[in-house]
Amino acid sequence: MRRRNAHPLRRVLQSATPAMASVVVAAAYGLGAIVFSIASADATSDLPDRTLIDFAAFAGDGTTERTLERPAERLAERSGSRTVTYARSVPPTARASEIPAPAIPAARPRIALVIDDVGLDLAAVDRLADLPVPLTSAILPYAEHSVQVAREMRQAGHDVLVHMPMEPVGLADPGPNALRIGLSEADIEARILWGLARVPGAVGINNHMGSRFTRDAEAMRLALSAVPDEAGLFLDSVTTSQSRGALVARGLGLNVLERDLFLDHVQDASAIEARLADAEALAELRGWALVIGHPHDVTLDALEAWIDGAQARGIDFITVSELVQHTRPDQPQAQIQASIR
């Protein structure tokens, strides 16, 4: 194909472009070095000697394209076992006096304490209601007094969840109206709605047992699709490492949390105290932890003895609906959707 001759002025501009680009790049690098030097001096003056500056740290928070145009600084402060991070955007033309001082988050470590299997033992319900911190009660919908228990827990300032029975691996009985592999979509929906009616005011559901049911992505899709918006939180108790519950829930747009620790697999005071110490350590390291216990006397004894000391050591207690405001999905949407196909 015959090429058209370029206009003389265009040839002049094209020949000048590399030189102009070099000048612009050099100026940008020079200005960037000045801003970086000033910002680093301001930001690190009060930090320990291990200060990290990572311009790529924002790649996972949905701001990747913006950070290419507007560099941001991410500074990490390591003090003991805690890591505090904060971000600060610096306009390319900012003067030293215009660069704002970084605001380190004042939030204390948080623990969301969830008690499963609530409702069968009314004496344990009273003890839970008397605990002096907000927590979350996961109430068995087949408990005779589940409606009254849900109301009492909410009056005590707790969140309540439907502790939905789901089919486990093996022969253990999860209880009446459990979600089972092979049920029709209509049956699954009816059982979810039954559970929600039995635990009024629930902010969401979590699984009771369910090591077989939660590993089946299609079964979980049918179950979680029936959850209404007002109860749109799914807490995966992670009773199997193969659970697909959290991924499916995220794909459906639900708020999602996953259990970090079980407190009382071993119903022994020393073992429970050790798990509570693990929960504190995780909260200190990551900023929060979600732990699940059960209304056993030994667990309640341990909690009653531990809570005041934990608060004195700087731990805040929050409910699951509060915790979900401080967390976000860590899986890209495309990956979530692909995982449940």
CSV table of C-alpha atoms in Angstrom, one decimal, residues 57-64 66-67 74 328:
chain,number,residue,atom,x,y,z
A,57,ALA,CA,1.3,-2.1,48.2
A,58,PHE,CA,-2.0,-0.7,46.9
A,59,ALA,CA,-2.3,-3.2,44.0
A,60,GLY,CA,-4.9,-5.2,45.8
A,61,ASP,CA,-7.2,-2.5,47.1
A,62,GLY,CA,-8.9,-1.4,43.8
A,63,THR,CA,-6.7,1.7,43.4
A,64,THR,CA,-4.0,0.3,41.0
A,66,ARG,CA,-5.1,5.7,40.3
A,67,THR,CA,-1.7,5.0,42.0
A,74,ARG,CA,2.6,3.2,52.4
A,328,ARG,CA,-13.2,-6.7,52.8
